[in-house]
Tab-separated table of C-alpha atoms in Angstrom:
chain	number	residue	atom	x	y	z
X	1	MET	CA	-62.083	9.767	107.184
X	2	PRO	CA	-58.610	10.941	106.927
X	3	LYS	CA	-57.784	13.167	103.965
X	4	THR	CA	-55.275	11.861	101.495
X	5	ARG	CA	-52.693	14.276	100.383
X	6	SER	CA	-52.683	14.735	96.616
X	7	ALA	CA	-49.426	14.811	94.803
X	8	ALA	CA	-48.249	18.285	94.292
X	9	PRO	CA	-48.055	19.365	90.655
X	10	PRO	CA	-44.576	19.846	89.360
X	11	ARG	CA	-43.167	23.220	89.471
X	12	PRO	CA	-43.270	25.079	86.274
X	13	SER	CA	-39.519	25.496	86.177
X	14	ALA	CA	-39.023	21.774	86.603
X	15	ALA	CA	-41.507	20.983	83.813
X	16	ARG	CA	-39.785	23.348	81.422
X	17	SER	CA	-36.399	21.885	82.185
X	18	THR	CA	-37.750	18.362	81.580
X	19	ALA	CA	-39.305	19.386	78.248
X	20	ASN	CA	-36.133	21.080	77.168
X	21	ALA	CA	-34.194	17.986	78.081
X	22	THR	CA	-36.411	15.742	75.965
X	23	THR	CA	-36.546	18.055	72.918
X	24	ARG	CA	-32.882	19.065	72.818
X	25	ILE	CA	-31.097	17.702	69.668
X	26	SER	CA	-27.407	17.272	69.724
X	27	PHE	CA	-25.390	18.147	66.602
X	28	ARG	CA	-22.042	16.629	65.721
X	29	SER	CA	-19.532	19.003	64.369
X	30	ARG	CA	-18.688	18.346	60.722
X	31	LYS	CA	-15.520	19.095	58.897
X	32	ILE	CA	-16.136	21.439	56.009
X	33	VAL	CA	-14.265	20.347	52.924
X	34	LYS	CA	-13.546	23.080	50.487
X	35	THR	CA	-13.813	21.923	46.886
X	36	PRO	CA	-11.714	23.693	44.302
X	37	PRO	CA	-13.636	25.718	41.783
X	38	THR	CA	-14.515	23.757	38.698
X	39	LYS	CA	-12.533	24.590	35.602
X	40	PRO	CA	-14.468	25.887	32.680
X	41	LEU	CA	-15.181	23.236	30.066
X	42	ILE	CA	-12.865	23.613	27.119
X	43	VAL	CA	-14.441	22.545	23.883
X	44	THR	CA	-11.908	21.519	21.263
X	45	THR	CA	-12.922	21.756	17.707
X	46	VAL	CA	-11.849	18.743	15.649
X	47	PRO	CA	-10.923	19.844	12.157
X	48	PRO	CA	-12.715	17.997	9.397
X	49	PRO	CA	-10.688	15.263	7.699
X	50	ALA	CA	-8.660	16.380	4.762
X	51	PRO	CA	-10.266	15.502	1.469
X	52	ILE	CA	-8.806	12.458	-0.240
X	53	ALA	CA	-6.781	13.497	-3.233
X	54	PRO	CA	-8.170	12.090	-6.448
X	55	PRO	CA	-5.983	9.418	-8.036
X	56	LEU	CA	-3.625	10.608	-10.694
X	57	PRO	CA	-4.471	9.696	-14.285
X	58	ALA	CA	-2.733	6.692	-15.786
X	59	LEU	CA	0.470	7.344	-17.675
X	60	THR	CA	-1.394	6.437	-20.856
X	61	ALA	CA	-3.836	9.347	-20.366
X	62	PRO	CA	-3.415	12.193	-22.892
X	63	GLY	CA	-0.688	14.598	-21.826
X	64	GLU	CA	0.189	12.732	-18.634
X	65	LEU	CA	3.565	11.418	-19.752
X	66	ALA	CA	4.587	14.868	-21.013
X	67	ALA	CA	3.625	16.328	-17.625
X	68	ALA	CA	5.733	13.665	-15.913
X	69	LEU	CA	8.803	14.495	-17.999
X	70	ARG	CA	8.435	18.214	-17.320
X	71	HIS	CA	8.155	17.623	-13.581
X	72	LEU	CA	11.103	15.236	-13.379
X	73	SER	CA	13.324	17.488	-15.476
X	74	SER	CA	12.689	20.472	-13.221
X	75	ALA	CA	12.779	18.541	-9.930
X	76	ASP	CA	16.059	16.661	-10.494
X	77	PRO	CA	18.855	18.146	-12.647
X	78	LEU	CA	20.765	14.839	-12.720
X	79	LEU	CA	17.722	12.957	-13.938
X	80	SER	CA	17.040	15.762	-16.403
X	81	ALA	CA	20.296	14.926	-18.200
X	82	VAL	CA	19.265	11.272	-18.490
X	83	ILE	CA	15.860	12.260	-19.860
X	84	ALA	CA	17.458	14.524	-22.461
X	85	SER	CA	19.747	11.741	-23.712
X	86	THR	CA	17.168	8.925	-23.744
X	87	ASP	CA	14.139	8.262	-25.902
X	88	ALA	CA	10.837	8.904	-24.134
X	89	PRO	CA	9.121	5.859	-22.608
X	90	SER	CA	5.917	4.323	-23.894
X	91	PHE	CA	3.683	2.891	-21.191
X	92	THR	CA	1.379	0.892	-23.402
X	93	SER	CA	0.585	-2.780	-23.567
X	94	SER	CA	-0.708	-4.221	-26.822
X	95	PRO	CA	-3.177	-5.701	-26.463
X	96	SER	CA	-4.220	-4.355	-23.098
X	97	LEU	CA	-4.652	-7.306	-20.741
X	98	PRO	CA	-7.285	-7.591	-18.002
X	99	ALA	CA	-5.908	-7.692	-14.463
X	100	PHE	CA	-6.404	-11.450	-14.001
X	101	HIS	CA	-4.745	-12.293	-17.302
X	102	SER	CA	-1.839	-9.941	-16.611
X	103	LEU	CA	-1.209	-11.414	-13.161
X	104	ALA	CA	-1.414	-14.976	-14.473
X	105	ARG	CA	1.107	-14.078	-17.168
X	106	SER	CA	3.414	-12.552	-14.525
X	107	ILE	CA	3.352	-15.828	-12.591
X	108	LEU	CA	4.235	-17.809	-15.735
X	109	TYR	CA	7.187	-15.525	-16.521
X	110	GLN	CA	8.693	-15.629	-13.017
X	111	GLN	CA	12.334	-16.791	-12.813
X	112	LEU	CA	12.490	-17.825	-16.450
X	113	ALA	CA	14.417	-16.529	-19.432
X	114	THR	CA	12.196	-14.455	-21.690
X	115	SER	CA	12.285	-16.945	-24.564
X	116	ALA	CA	11.443	-19.941	-22.361
X	117	ALA	CA	8.654	-18.055	-20.592
X	118	ALA	CA	7.161	-16.905	-23.910
X	119	ALA	CA	7.076	-20.507	-25.183
X	120	ILE	CA	5.294	-21.736	-22.037
X	121	TYR	CA	2.864	-18.823	-22.166
X	122	THR	CA	1.958	-19.676	-25.779
X	123	ARG	CA	1.301	-23.316	-24.825
X	124	PHE	CA	-0.744	-22.145	-21.845
X	125	LEU	CA	-3.020	-20.072	-24.108
X	126	ALA	CA	-3.444	-22.987	-26.491
X	127	LEU	CA	-4.468	-25.230	-23.587
X	128	LEU	CA	-7.525	-23.121	-22.759
X	129	PRO	CA	-10.740	-24.531	-24.264
X	130	SER	CA	-12.077	-21.317	-25.803
X	131	ALA	CA	-8.771	-19.931	-27.037
X	132	SER	CA	-9.284	-21.356	-30.521
X	133	GLU	CA	-12.815	-19.970	-30.738
X	134	GLY	CA	-12.056	-16.347	-29.982
X	135	SER	CA	-9.425	-14.010	-28.638
X	136	PRO	CA	-6.834	-15.676	-26.355
X	137	VAL	CA	-7.047	-12.567	-24.184
X	138	SER	CA	-10.663	-13.235	-23.216
X	139	ALA	CA	-9.991	-16.977	-22.893
X	140	VAL	CA	-7.813	-16.470	-19.798
X	141	SER	CA	-10.496	-16.358	-17.118
X	142	PRO	CA	-10.616	-17.615	-13.510
X	143	ALA	CA	-13.120	-20.335	-14.428
X	144	ALA	CA	-10.988	-21.548	-17.353
X	145	VAL	CA	-7.844	-21.750	-15.213
X	146	LEU	CA	-9.627	-23.555	-12.401
X	147	ALA	CA	-10.871	-26.100	-14.940
X	148	LEU	CA	-7.282	-27.051	-15.777
X	149	ALA	CA	-5.784	-29.839	-13.705
X	150	ALA	CA	-2.315	-29.443	-12.247
X	151	ALA	CA	-1.196	-32.394	-14.409
X	152	ASP	CA	-2.342	-30.536	-17.538
X	153	LEU	CA	-0.276	-27.512	-16.565
X	154	ARG	CA	2.790	-29.578	-15.738
X	155	ALA	CA	2.515	-31.270	-19.139
X	156	ILE	CA	3.228	-27.960	-20.905
X	157	GLY	CA	6.211	-27.088	-18.735
X	158	ILE	CA	4.581	-25.241	-15.813
X	159	SER	CA	5.985	-26.373	-12.483
X	160	GLY	CA	3.713	-27.835	-9.847
X	161	ARG	CA	4.362	-24.817	-7.644
X	162	LYS	CA	3.373	-22.351	-10.363
X	163	ALA	CA	0.274	-24.429	-11.111
X	164	ALA	CA	-0.728	-24.001	-7.462
X	165	TYR	CA	-0.083	-20.255	-7.748
X	166	LEU	CA	-2.323	-19.990	-10.822
X	167	HIS	CA	-5.120	-21.916	-9.115
X	168	ASP	CA	-4.888	-19.747	-5.990
X	169	LEU	CA	-5.089	-16.565	-8.081
X	170	ALA	CA	-8.066	-17.923	-10.022
X	171	ALA	CA	-9.847	-19.013	-6.836
X	172	ARG	CA	-9.530	-15.552	-5.289
X	173	PHE	CA	-10.977	-13.911	-8.404
X	174	ALA	CA	-13.751	-16.508	-8.624
X	175	ALA	CA	-14.665	-15.967	-4.950
X	176	GLY	CA	-14.827	-12.189	-5.401
X	177	ASP	CA	-11.891	-11.406	-3.101
X	178	LEU	CA	-10.362	-9.750	-6.161
X	179	SER	CA	-12.027	-8.393	-9.277
X	180	GLU	CA	-11.193	-6.237	-12.261
X	181	SER	CA	-13.067	-3.287	-10.757
X	182	SER	CA	-11.606	-3.598	-7.251
X	183	VAL	CA	-8.059	-3.879	-8.577
X	184	ALA	CA	-8.570	-0.733	-10.652
X	185	ALA	CA	-10.049	1.190	-7.707
X	186	MET	CA	-7.513	0.309	-4.986
X	187	ASP	CA	-4.636	2.646	-4.207
X	188	GLU	CA	-1.050	1.381	-4.236
X	189	GLU	CA	-0.908	0.461	-0.538
X	190	ALA	CA	-4.189	-1.460	-0.550
X	191	LEU	CA	-3.378	-3.191	-3.813
X	192	LEU	CA	0.004	-4.311	-2.531
X	193	ALA	CA	-1.614	-5.709	0.626
X	194	GLN	CA	-4.293	-7.615	-1.285
X	195	LEU	CA	-2.221	-9.024	-4.126
X	196	THR	CA	0.613	-10.264	-1.922
X	197	LYS	CA	-1.946	-12.533	-0.237
X	198	VAL	CA	-1.961	-14.551	-3.455
X	199	LYS	CA	0.526	-17.413	-3.414
X	200	GLY	CA	3.505	-16.690	-5.616
X	201	ILE	CA	2.914	-12.941	-5.918
X	202	GLY	CA	5.390	-10.756	-4.063
X	203	GLU	CA	6.102	-7.066	-3.821
X	204	TRP	CA	8.233	-6.937	-6.976
X	205	THR	CA	5.517	-8.593	-9.084
X	206	VAL	CA	2.904	-6.168	-7.760
X	207	HIS	CA	5.118	-3.165	-8.513
X	208	MET	CA	5.693	-4.353	-12.099
X	209	PHE	CA	1.959	-4.977	-12.478
X	210	MET	CA	1.165	-1.477	-11.247
X	211	ILE	CA	3.653	0.184	-13.600
X	212	PHE	CA	3.298	-1.797	-16.800
X	213	SER	CA	-0.281	-3.111	-16.630
X	214	LEU	CA	-2.164	-0.451	-14.661
X	215	HIS	CA	0.236	2.337	-15.722
X	216	ARG	CA	0.209	3.874	-12.237
X	217	PRO	CA	2.407	7.009	-12.255
X	218	ASP	CA	3.851	7.032	-8.732
X	219	VAL	CA	5.248	3.565	-7.962
X	220	LEU	CA	8.815	3.175	-6.720
X	221	PRO	CA	10.064	-0.437	-6.976
X	222	SER	CA	12.685	0.103	-4.297
X	223	GLY	CA	13.487	-3.617	-4.140
X	224	ASP	CA	14.317	-3.918	-7.840
X	225	LEU	CA	18.043	-4.422	-8.330
X	226	GLY	CA	18.130	-2.556	-11.647
X	227	VAL	CA	16.438	0.510	-10.221
X	228	ARG	CA	18.730	0.470	-7.192
X	229	LYS	CA	21.817	0.243	-9.408
X	230	GLY	CA	20.467	3.056	-11.559
X	231	VAL	CA	20.002	5.304	-8.519
X	232	GLN	CA	23.518	4.409	-7.358
X	233	GLU	CA	24.902	5.412	-10.749
X	234	LEU	CA	22.801	8.581	-11.002
X	235	TYR	CA	23.891	9.965	-7.630
X	236	LYS	CA	27.381	8.392	-7.634
X	237	LEU	CA	26.815	6.482	-4.413
X	238	LYS	CA	29.515	4.217	-2.986
X	239	ALA	CA	27.059	1.414	-2.201
X	240	LEU	CA	23.681	0.210	-3.372
X	241	PRO	CA	20.988	2.272	-1.659
X	242	LYS	CA	18.696	0.458	0.747
X	243	PRO	CA	14.904	0.757	0.351
X	244	GLU	CA	14.654	3.550	2.929
X	245	GLU	CA	17.474	5.439	1.193
X	246	MET	CA	15.729	4.939	-2.132
X	247	ALA	CA	12.548	6.447	-0.705
X	248	ALA	CA	14.417	9.530	0.515
X	249	LEU	CA	16.488	10.043	-2.644
X	250	CYS	CA	13.572	9.561	-5.027
X	251	ASP	CA	11.028	11.566	-3.068
X	252	ARG	CA	11.697	14.552	-5.340
X	253	TRP	CA	10.306	12.502	-8.229
X	254	ARG	CA	6.795	12.370	-6.750
X	255	PRO	CA	4.187	11.992	-8.145
X	256	TYR	CA	5.923	10.361	-11.113
X	257	ARG	CA	8.295	7.870	-9.517
X	258	SER	CA	7.241	5.158	-11.980
X	259	VAL	CA	8.732	7.203	-14.813
X	260	GLY	CA	11.859	7.926	-12.767
X	261	ALA	CA	12.283	4.189	-12.171
X	262	TRP	CA	11.923	3.531	-15.907
X	263	TYR	CA	14.815	5.890	-16.576
X	264	MET	CA	16.943	4.081	-14.000
X	265	TRP	CA	16.637	0.889	-16.057
X	266	ARG	CA	17.610	2.804	-19.181
X	267	LEU	CA	20.555	4.457	-17.398
X	268	LEU	CA	21.848	1.044	-16.328
X	269	GLU	CA	21.465	-0.312	-19.870
X	270	SER	CA	23.349	2.687	-21.253
X	271	LYS	CA	26.180	2.196	-18.781
X	272	SER	CA	26.393	-1.502	-19.638
X	273	ALA	CA	26.493	-0.757	-23.352
X	274	THR	CA	29.218	1.844	-22.847
X	275	THR	CA	31.290	-0.589	-20.771
X	276	LYS	CA	30.985	-3.328	-23.420
X	277	LYS	CA	31.965	-0.916	-26.171
X	278	ALA	CA	34.999	0.230	-24.197
X	279	LYS	CA	36.106	-3.379	-23.573
X	280	LYS	CA	35.648	-4.235	-27.234
X	281	GLY	CA	37.723	-1.199	-28.235
X	282	ASN	CA	40.507	-2.141	-25.833
X	283	ALA	CA	40.529	-5.716	-27.085
X	284	SER	CA	40.828	-4.678	-30.748
X	285	SER	CA	43.596	-2.154	-30.126
């Protein structure tokens, strides 16, 4: 029987080369990207908010008006001369009216001569149901005004437009959008924003309310013609100052611009009286 020739085992060198071929791992070259060093984290310290300055006392508070006159006299020599030649103001209302009553009265007096407005205001008080039972001051309430029909108000001389203004004011107080406490607590900016939402109440009315009802010390009615003419006379300006000019000129009066404005009305009255006296003297001579 012929012998079969067995396959020769692979040479060791060949086996190693085959193993190396099967186990070899190829690596792809990678581009090394250099990242910049990270910057150290800078922690900024936020300063705490400045404390809110407490509101200034009302001008009716003891000693407050005297403090205002001292400040204005030292801050503005020209105004100091006016203060020295004019009787001191009195920021009191007798009797003191609640905010709602005062605002309703302001609406009634708008664009009317003082005598005509006073007559309508008296009839308005008499129209309220509880006015005869107690104080007319307490009778002027949001509920009482809302109970009055527009026809009732027109019958005593109040225009239909002003009747709508009164009802809008009363509705906002009745709904709680405005209240005696909130009006007293709001600063000038917030109060101006809230009250001018009421129909018929503009910036001038709010400024007068702040000065003469709330007795706020630092209100500048820069849109009031009398105050503007007074500032023009005080500083001998060629033209009426605009609101932004008023703010700059009267900034030295802070925080008693309400009192400074009061003296501008008096200065204008004094000038008018002097002019009339001079004309009368020339006419008689």
